[in-house]
Short mmCIF file of C-alpha atoms and ligand atoms in Angstrom, two decimals:
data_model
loop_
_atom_site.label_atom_id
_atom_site.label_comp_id
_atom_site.label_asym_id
_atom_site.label_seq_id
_atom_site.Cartn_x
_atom_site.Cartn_y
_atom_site.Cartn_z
CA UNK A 1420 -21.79 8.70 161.47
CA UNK A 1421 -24.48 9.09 163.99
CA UNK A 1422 -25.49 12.75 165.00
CA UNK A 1423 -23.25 11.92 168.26
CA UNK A 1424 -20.36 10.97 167.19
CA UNK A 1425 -20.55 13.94 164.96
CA UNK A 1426 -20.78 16.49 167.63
CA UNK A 1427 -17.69 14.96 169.60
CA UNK A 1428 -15.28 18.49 169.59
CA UNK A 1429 -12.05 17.37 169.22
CA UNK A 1430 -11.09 20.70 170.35
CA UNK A 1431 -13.22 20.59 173.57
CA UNK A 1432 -11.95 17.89 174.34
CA UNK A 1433 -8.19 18.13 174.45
CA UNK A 1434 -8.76 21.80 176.18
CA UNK A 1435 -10.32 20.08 179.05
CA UNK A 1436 -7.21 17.50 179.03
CA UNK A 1437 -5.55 20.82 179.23
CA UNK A 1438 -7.47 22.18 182.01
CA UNK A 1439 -7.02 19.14 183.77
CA UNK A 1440 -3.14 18.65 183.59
CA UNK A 1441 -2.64 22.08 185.33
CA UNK A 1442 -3.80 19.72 188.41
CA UNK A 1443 -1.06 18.73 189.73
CA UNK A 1444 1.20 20.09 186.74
CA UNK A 1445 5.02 18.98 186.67
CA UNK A 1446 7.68 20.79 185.57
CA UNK A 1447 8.58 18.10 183.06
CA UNK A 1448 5.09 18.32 181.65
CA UNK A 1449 3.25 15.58 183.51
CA UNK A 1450 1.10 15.20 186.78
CA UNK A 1451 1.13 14.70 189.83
CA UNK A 1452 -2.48 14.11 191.19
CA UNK A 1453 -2.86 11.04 193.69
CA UNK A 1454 -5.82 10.11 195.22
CA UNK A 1455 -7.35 12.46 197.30
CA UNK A 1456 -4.90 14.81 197.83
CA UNK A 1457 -5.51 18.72 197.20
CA UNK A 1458 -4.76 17.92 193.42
CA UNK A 1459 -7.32 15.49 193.15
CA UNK A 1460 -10.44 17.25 194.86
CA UNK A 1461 -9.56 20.43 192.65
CA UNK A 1462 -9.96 17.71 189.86
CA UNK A 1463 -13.38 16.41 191.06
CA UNK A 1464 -14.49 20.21 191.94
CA UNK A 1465 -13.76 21.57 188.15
CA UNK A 1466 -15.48 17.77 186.56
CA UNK A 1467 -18.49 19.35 188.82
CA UNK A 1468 -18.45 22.52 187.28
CA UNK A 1469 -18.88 21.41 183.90
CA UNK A 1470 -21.17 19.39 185.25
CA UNK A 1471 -23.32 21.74 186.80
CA UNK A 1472 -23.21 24.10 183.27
CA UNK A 1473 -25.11 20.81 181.38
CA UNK A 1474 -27.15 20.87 184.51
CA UNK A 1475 -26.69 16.86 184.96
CA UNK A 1476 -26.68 15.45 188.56
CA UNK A 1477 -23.69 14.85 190.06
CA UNK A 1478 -23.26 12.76 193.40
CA UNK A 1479 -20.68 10.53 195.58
CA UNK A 1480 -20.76 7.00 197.40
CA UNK A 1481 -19.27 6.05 200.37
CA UNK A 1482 -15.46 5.39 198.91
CA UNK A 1483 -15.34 8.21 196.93
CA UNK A 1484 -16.43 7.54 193.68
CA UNK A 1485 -17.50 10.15 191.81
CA UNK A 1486 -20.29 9.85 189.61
CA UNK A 1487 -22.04 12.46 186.85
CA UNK A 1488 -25.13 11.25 185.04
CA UNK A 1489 -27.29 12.77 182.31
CA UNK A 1490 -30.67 11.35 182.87
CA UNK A 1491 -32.72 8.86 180.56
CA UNK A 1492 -36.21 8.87 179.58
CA UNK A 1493 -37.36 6.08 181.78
CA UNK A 1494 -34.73 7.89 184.21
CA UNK A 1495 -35.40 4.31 186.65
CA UNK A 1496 -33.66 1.84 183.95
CA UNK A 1497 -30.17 1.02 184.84
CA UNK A 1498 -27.94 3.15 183.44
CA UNK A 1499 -25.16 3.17 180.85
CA UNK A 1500 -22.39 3.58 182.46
CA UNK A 1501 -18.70 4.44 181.44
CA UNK A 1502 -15.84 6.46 182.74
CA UNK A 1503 -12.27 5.40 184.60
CA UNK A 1504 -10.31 7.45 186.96
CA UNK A 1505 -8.62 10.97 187.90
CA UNK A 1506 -5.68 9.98 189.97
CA UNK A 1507 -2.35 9.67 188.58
CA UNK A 1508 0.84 7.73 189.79
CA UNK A 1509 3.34 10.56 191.52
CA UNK A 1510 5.00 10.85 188.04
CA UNK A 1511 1.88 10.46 185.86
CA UNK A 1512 0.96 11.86 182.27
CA UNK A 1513 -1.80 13.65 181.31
CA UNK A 1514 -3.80 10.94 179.76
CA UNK A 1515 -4.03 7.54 182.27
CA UNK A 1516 -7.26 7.72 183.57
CA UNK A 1517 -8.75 10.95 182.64
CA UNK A 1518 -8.63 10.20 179.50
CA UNK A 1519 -11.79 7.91 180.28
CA UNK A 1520 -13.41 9.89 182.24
CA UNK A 1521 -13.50 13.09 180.08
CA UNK A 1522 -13.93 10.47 176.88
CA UNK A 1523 -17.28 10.02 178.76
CA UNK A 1524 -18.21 13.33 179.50
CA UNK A 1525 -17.16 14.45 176.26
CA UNK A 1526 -20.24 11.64 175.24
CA UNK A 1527 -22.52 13.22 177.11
CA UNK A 1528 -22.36 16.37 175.89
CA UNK A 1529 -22.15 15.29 172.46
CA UNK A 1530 -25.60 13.69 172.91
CA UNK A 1531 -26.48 16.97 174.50
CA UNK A 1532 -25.35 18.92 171.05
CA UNK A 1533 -27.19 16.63 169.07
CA UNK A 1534 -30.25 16.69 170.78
CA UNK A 1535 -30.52 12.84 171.47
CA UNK A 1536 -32.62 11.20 174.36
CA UNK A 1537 -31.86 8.19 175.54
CA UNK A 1538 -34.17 5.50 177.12
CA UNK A 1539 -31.32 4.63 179.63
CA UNK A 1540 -29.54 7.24 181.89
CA UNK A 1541 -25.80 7.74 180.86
CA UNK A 1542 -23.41 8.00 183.79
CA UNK A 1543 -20.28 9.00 183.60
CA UNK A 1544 -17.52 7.77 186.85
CA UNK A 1545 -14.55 8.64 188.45
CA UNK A 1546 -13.81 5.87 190.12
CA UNK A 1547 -11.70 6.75 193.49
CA UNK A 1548 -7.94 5.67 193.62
CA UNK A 1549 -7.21 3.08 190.77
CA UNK A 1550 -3.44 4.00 190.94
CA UNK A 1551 -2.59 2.54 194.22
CA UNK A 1552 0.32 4.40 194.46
CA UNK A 1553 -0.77 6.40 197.63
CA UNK A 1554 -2.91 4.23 199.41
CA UNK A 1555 -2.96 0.24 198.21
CA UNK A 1556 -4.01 -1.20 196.76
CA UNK A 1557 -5.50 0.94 193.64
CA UNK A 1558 -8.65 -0.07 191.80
CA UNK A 1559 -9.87 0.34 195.10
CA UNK A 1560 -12.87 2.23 194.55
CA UNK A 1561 -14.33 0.36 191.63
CA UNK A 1562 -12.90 -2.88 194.34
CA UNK A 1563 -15.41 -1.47 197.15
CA UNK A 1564 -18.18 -1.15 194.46
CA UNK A 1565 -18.20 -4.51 193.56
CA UNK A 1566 -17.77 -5.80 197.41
CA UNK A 1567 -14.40 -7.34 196.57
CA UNK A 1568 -12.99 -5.28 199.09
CA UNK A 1569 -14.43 -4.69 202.50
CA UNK A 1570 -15.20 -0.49 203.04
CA UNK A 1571 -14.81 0.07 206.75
CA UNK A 1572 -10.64 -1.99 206.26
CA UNK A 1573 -10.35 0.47 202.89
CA UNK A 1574 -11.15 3.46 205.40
CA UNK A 1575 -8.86 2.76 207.45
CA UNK A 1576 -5.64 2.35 205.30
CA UNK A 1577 -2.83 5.08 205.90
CA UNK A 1578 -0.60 6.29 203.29
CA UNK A 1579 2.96 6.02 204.10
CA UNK A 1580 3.15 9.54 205.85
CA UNK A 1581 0.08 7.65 208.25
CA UNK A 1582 -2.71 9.62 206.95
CA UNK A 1583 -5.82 7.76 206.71
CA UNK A 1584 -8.05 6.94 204.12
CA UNK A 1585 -11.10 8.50 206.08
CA UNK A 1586 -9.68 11.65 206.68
CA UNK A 1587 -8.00 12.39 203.37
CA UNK A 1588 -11.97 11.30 201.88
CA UNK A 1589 -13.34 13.61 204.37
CA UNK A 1590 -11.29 16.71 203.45
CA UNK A 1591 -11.13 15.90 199.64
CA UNK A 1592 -15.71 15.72 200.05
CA UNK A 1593 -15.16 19.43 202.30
CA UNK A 1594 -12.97 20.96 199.49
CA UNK A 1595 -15.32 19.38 196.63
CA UNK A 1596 -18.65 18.68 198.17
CA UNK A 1597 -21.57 17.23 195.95
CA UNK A 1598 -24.14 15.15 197.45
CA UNK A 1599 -24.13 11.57 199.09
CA UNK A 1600 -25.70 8.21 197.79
CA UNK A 1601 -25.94 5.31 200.67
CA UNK A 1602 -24.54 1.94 199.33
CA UNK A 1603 -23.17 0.95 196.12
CA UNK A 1604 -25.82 0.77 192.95
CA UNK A 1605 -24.15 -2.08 191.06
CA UNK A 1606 -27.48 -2.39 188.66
CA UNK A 1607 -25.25 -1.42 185.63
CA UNK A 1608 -26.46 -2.10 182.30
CA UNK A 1609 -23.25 -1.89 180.46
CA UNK A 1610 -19.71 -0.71 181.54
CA UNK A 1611 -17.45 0.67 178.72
CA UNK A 1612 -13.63 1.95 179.81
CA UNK A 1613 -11.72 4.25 177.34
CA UNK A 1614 -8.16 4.33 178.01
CA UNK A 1615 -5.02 4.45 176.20
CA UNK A 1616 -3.29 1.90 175.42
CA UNK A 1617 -0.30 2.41 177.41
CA UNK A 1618 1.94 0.05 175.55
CA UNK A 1619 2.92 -0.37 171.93
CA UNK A 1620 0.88 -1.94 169.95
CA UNK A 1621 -1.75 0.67 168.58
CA UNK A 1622 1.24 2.53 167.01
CA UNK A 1623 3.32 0.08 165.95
CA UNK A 1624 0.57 -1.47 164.06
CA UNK A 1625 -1.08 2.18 163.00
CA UNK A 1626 -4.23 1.16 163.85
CA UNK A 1627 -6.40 3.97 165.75
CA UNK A 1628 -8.55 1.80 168.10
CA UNK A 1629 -8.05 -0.73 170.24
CA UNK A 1630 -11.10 -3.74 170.89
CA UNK A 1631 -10.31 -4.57 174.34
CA UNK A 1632 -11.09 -8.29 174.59
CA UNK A 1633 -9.58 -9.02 178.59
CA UNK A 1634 -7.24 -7.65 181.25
CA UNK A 1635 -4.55 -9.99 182.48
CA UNK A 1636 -4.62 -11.53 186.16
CA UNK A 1637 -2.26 -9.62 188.44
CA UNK A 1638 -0.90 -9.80 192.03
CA UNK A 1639 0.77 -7.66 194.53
CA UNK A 1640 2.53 -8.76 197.63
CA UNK A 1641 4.36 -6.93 199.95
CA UNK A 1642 7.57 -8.64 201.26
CA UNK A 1643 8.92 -7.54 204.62
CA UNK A 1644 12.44 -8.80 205.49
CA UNK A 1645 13.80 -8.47 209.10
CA UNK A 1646 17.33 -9.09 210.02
CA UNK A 1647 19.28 -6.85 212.78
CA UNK A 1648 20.42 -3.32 213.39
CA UNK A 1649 24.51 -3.47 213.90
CA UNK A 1650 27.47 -1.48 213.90
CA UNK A 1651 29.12 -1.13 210.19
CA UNK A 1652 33.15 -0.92 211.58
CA UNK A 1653 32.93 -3.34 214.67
CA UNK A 1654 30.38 -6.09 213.39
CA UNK A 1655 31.92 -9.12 211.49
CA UNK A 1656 29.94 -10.05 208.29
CA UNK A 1657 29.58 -13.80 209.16
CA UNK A 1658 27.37 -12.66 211.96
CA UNK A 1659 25.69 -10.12 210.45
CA UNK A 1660 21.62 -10.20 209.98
CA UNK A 1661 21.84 -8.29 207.25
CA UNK A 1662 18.41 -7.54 206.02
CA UNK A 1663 19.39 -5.63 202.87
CA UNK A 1664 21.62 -8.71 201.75
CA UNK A 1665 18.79 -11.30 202.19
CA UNK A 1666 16.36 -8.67 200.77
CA UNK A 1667 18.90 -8.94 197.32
CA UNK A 1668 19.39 -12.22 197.56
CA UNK A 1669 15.32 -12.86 197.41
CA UNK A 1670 14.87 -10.42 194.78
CA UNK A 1671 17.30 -12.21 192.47
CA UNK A 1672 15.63 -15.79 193.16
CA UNK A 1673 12.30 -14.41 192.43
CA UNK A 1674 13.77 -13.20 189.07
CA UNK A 1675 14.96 -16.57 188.48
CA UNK A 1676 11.55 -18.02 189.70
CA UNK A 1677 9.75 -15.36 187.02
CA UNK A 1678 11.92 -16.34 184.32
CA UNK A 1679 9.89 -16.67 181.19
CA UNK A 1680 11.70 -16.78 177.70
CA UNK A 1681 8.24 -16.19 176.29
CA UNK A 1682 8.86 -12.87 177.51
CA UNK A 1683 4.80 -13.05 178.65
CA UNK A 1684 4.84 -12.81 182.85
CA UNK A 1685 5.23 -9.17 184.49
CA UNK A 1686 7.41 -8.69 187.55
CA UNK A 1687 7.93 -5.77 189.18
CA UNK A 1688 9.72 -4.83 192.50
CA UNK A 1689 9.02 -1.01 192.39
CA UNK A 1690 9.81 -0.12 196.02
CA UNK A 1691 12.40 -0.69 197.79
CA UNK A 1692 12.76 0.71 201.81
CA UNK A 1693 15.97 0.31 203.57
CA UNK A 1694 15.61 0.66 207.65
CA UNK A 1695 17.26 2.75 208.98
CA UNK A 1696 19.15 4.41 206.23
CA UNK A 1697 22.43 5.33 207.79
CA UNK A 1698 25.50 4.77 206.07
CA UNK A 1699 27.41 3.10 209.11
CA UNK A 1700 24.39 0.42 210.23
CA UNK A 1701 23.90 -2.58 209.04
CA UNK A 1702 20.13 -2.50 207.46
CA UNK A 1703 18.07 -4.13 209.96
CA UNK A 1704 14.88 -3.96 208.19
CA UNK A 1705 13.57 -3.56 203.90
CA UNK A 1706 10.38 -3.49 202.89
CA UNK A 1707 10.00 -3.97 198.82
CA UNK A 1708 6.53 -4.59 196.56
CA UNK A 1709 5.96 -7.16 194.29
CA UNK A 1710 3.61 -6.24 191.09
CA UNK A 1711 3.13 -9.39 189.11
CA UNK A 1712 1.15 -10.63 185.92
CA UNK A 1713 0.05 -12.96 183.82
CA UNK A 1714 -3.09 -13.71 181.58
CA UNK A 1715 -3.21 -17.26 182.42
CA UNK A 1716 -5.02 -17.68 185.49
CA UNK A 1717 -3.10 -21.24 186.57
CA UNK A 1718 0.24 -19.89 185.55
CA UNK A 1719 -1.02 -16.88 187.59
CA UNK A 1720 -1.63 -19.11 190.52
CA UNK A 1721 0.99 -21.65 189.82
CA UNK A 1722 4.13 -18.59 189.84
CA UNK A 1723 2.53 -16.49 192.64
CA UNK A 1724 1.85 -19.71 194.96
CA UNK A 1725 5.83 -19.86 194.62
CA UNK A 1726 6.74 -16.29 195.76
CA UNK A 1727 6.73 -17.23 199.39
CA UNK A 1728 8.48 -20.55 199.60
CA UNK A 1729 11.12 -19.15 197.05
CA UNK A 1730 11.61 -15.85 199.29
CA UNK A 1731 12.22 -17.89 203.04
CA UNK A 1732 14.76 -20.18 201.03
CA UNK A 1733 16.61 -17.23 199.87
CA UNK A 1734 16.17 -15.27 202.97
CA UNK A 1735 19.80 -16.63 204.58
CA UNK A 1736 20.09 -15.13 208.44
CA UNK A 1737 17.04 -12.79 208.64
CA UNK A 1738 13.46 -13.75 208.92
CA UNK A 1739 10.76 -12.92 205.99
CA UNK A 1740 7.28 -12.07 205.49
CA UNK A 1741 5.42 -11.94 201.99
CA UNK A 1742 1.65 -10.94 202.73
CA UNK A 1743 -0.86 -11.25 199.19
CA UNK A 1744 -2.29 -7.75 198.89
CA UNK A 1745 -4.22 -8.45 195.99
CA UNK A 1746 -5.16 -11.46 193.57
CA UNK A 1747 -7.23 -10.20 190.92
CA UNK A 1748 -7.87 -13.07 188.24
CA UNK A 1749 -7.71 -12.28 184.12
CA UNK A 1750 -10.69 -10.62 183.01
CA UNK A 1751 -12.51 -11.97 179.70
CA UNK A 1752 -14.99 -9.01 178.14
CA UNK A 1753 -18.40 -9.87 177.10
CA UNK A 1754 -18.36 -10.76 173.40
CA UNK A 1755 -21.44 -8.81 172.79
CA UNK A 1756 -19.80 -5.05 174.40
CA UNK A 1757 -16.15 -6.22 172.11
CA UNK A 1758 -18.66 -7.07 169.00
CA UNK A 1759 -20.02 -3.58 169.46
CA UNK A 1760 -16.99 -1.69 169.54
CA UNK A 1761 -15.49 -3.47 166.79
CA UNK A 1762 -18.43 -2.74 164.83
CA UNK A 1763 -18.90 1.03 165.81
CA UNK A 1764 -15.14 1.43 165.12
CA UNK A 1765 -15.69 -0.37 161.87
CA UNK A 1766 -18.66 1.89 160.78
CA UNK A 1767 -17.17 5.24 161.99
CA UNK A 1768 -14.59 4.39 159.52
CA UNK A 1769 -11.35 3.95 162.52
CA UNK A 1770 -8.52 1.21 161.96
CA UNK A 1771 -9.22 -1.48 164.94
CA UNK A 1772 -7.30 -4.42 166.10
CA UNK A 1773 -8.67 -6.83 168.98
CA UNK A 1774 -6.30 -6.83 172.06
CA UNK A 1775 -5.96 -7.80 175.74
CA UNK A 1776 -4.86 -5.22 178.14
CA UNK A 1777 -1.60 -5.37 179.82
CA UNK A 1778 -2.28 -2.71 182.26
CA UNK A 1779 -5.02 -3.47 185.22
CA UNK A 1780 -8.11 -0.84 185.17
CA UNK A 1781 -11.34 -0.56 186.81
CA UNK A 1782 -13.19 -2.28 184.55
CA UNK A 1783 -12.14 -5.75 185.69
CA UNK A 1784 -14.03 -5.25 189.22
CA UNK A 1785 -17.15 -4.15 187.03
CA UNK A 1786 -17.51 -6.73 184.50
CA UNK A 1787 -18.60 -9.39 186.79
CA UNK A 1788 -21.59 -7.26 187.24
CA UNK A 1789 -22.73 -6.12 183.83
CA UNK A 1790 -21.62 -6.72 179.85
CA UNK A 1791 -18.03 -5.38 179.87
CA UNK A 1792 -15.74 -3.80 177.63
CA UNK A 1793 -13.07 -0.97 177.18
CA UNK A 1794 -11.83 0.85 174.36
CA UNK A 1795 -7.58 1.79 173.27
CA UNK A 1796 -6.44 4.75 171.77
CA UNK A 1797 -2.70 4.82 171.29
CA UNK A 1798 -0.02 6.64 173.03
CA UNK A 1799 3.34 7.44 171.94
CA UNK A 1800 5.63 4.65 171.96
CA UNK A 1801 3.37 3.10 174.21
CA UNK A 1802 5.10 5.38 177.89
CA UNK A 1803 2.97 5.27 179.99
CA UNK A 1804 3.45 6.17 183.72
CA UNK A 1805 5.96 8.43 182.94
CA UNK A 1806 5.48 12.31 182.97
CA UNK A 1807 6.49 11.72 179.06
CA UNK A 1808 2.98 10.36 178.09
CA UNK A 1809 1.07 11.45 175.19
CA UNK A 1810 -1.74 11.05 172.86
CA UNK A 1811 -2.72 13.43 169.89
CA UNK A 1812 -6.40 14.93 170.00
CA UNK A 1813 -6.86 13.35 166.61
CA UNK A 1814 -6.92 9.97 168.51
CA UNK A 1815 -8.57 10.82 171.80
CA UNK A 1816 -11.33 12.15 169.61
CA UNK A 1817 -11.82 9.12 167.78
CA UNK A 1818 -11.72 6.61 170.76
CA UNK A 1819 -14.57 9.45 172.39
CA UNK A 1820 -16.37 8.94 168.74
CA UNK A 1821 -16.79 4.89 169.43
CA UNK A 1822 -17.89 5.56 173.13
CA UNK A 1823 -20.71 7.88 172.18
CA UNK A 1824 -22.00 5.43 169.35
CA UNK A 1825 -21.47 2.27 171.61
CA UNK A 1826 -22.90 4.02 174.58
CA UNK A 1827 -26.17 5.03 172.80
CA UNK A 1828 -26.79 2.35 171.25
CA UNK A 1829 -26.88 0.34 175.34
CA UNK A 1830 -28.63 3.07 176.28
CA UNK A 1831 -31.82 2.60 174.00
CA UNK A 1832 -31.75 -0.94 174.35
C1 GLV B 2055 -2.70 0.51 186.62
O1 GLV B 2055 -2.19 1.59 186.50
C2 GLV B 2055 -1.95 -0.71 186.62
O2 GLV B 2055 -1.06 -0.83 187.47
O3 GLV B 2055 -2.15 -1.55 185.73
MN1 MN B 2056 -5.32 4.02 184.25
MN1 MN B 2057 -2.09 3.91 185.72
#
């Protein structure tokens, strides 16, 4: 083991999971911290504090991404960069996405304790609203950063009490100020992720590390269906518009569309708005989401290319809309960044397995521009996005043990 790895605190590092969970806190033990609300800024205020204590430089772009970096000694060469995201889904756990991000400052201070310099700057981000469960879509910050999605449109989206993006930026940067950057530095050297796994196959296969090799392609629609507003007692079905009926009746082709016995595509319809809501009207309006995914990019293209044709033939009396919110193609990691973890894993002694990644994260809007890669831990029977979540400190210090090898070695390259 490298002095850095050694000086990883296991200890330090799940207290400042701990610190971090009161953020939000739930009563059932998880959090709720979506992007920039009050939860999230007093995340980004405390991540300045400790940076501020190592004295490293901490500054902001024009999304929101948050960025902390412990300077190099040629402090002009592109830095090392790693880190994921502080927002959580409504019912989060304690682990999605700041796991990565204090993985990475947990690095730098561990290069701090044992007094190494690096050629290369190491950065640490937060990138601004991967969840997408306030304002959509998520990834969006590390999205902006790569110019994928457009800035000025991304300001302007309102969450669904019709706040917008701008505003809820502006008063997150007044409650946790730190200075401004113009533009988007995408001059990377290397991008490494740590996550956990969020599914099942670290644990099942008791193997402590995970070699991220790809993220699967994903989609999300929304799907607006418009029928009309009627009296329940005095309005006979046949000529209803009954948008809750055709809304049904389009969810259940769609499951018939998605029908894989390989048990490999992911469909989701995880909301579901009923207009107006009153017992005694005929639903004249639903709104629902479609999450969907596959690692095959034509079966990707191929299934989702169906979703509209498939909803206006189920749609009976009422009209439709499906609109493609996002259409983010599989992601394939540079070999060299997967060799490396393997091989750090490997030396510090951890179990590994190779794996793709079901779940979406930032690092597919980064690896276009630099070597790629992310690293797993496991989590508890794989829950994820679910206040239940958990990960032991015996594991989140390992994963942080591969990141600080993996991310000196890029950063004295
Ligand atoms: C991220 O949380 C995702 O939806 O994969
Ligand atoms: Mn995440
Ligand atoms: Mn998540």
């Amino acid at each position: 083991m490298s002095h850095a790895a050694a000086r990883i605190d296991e200890t330090r590092l799940w207290q400042r999971h701990v610190d971090m969970a009161k953020l939000g806190g739930l009563a059932k033990g998880g959090v709720n911290r979506q992007a920039l609300s009050a939860e999230d800024a007093a995340a980004r205020r405390l991540l300045g504090e400790w940076a501020a204590a190592r004295g490293y430089d901490v500054f902001g772009d024009a999304i929101g991404n948050l960025y902390v970096r412990r300077p190099g000694t040629e402090n002009d060469a592109a830095p090392v960069v790693t880190g994921s995201h502080m927002d959580s889904q409504p019912t989060g756990g304690k682990y999605d996405g700041i796991y990565g991000v204090l993985a990475g400052f947990e690095a730098l201070e561990a290069l701090d304790d044992a007094g190494v310099r690096t050629k290369r700057p190491v950065q640490v981000v937060a990138w601004m609203n991967e969840e997408g469960s306030r304002f959509q879509p998520g990834a969006m910050g590390s999205a902006v950063w790569a110019g994928h999605y457009d800035l000025a449109a991304m300001l302007a989206v309102k969450d669904r009490t019709g706040v917008v993006l701008a505003d809820a930026l502006r008063d997150t940067l007044t409650a946790a100020p730190c200075r401004q950057v113009d533009g988007f530095d995408r001059g990377f050297h290397a991008y490494i992720e740590a996550h956990i796994e969020q599914g099942p196959r670290l644990e099942a296969e008791r193997k402590t590390i995970g070699v991220v090799t790809g993220i699967q392609g994903s989609q999300r629609y929304t799907v607006d269906v418009t029928g009309e507003e009627a009296h329940a007692g005095t309005t006979p079905l046949r000529v209803r518009k009954d948008a809750l009926k055709s809304a049904v009746a389009i969810v259940a082709a769609l499951e018939r569309h998605m029908h894989d016995p390989a048990d490999v595509v992911r469909f989701t319809v995880g909301r579901f708005e009923c207009k107006p809501g009153s017992p005694n009207t005929v639903p004249g309006h639903v709104h629902f989401t479609i999450d969907f995914r596959h690692p095959d990019a034509a079966v990707l293209a191929r299934l989702g290319d169906g979703i509209a044709k498939v909803a206006a033939a189920a749609a009976g009396p009422c009209k439709v809309e499906v609109a493609r919110i996002t259409d983010v193609p599989p992601t394939v990691f540079d070999p060299r960044i997967v060799d490396l973890v393997r091989a750090q894993a490997t030396a510090l002694g951890l179990s590994n397995m190779d794996m793709p990644s079901g779940a979406g994260h930032d690092a597919m809007h980064v690896a276009p521009f630099c070597p790629s890669g992310m690293i797993f831990v496991p989590c508890e029977r794989g829950v994820s996005h679910n206040e239940a979540e958990a990960a032991t400190p015996a594991d989140l210090a390992a994963g942080a043990r591969v990141l600080v090898e993996a991310l000196h070695a890029l950063a004295d390259e």
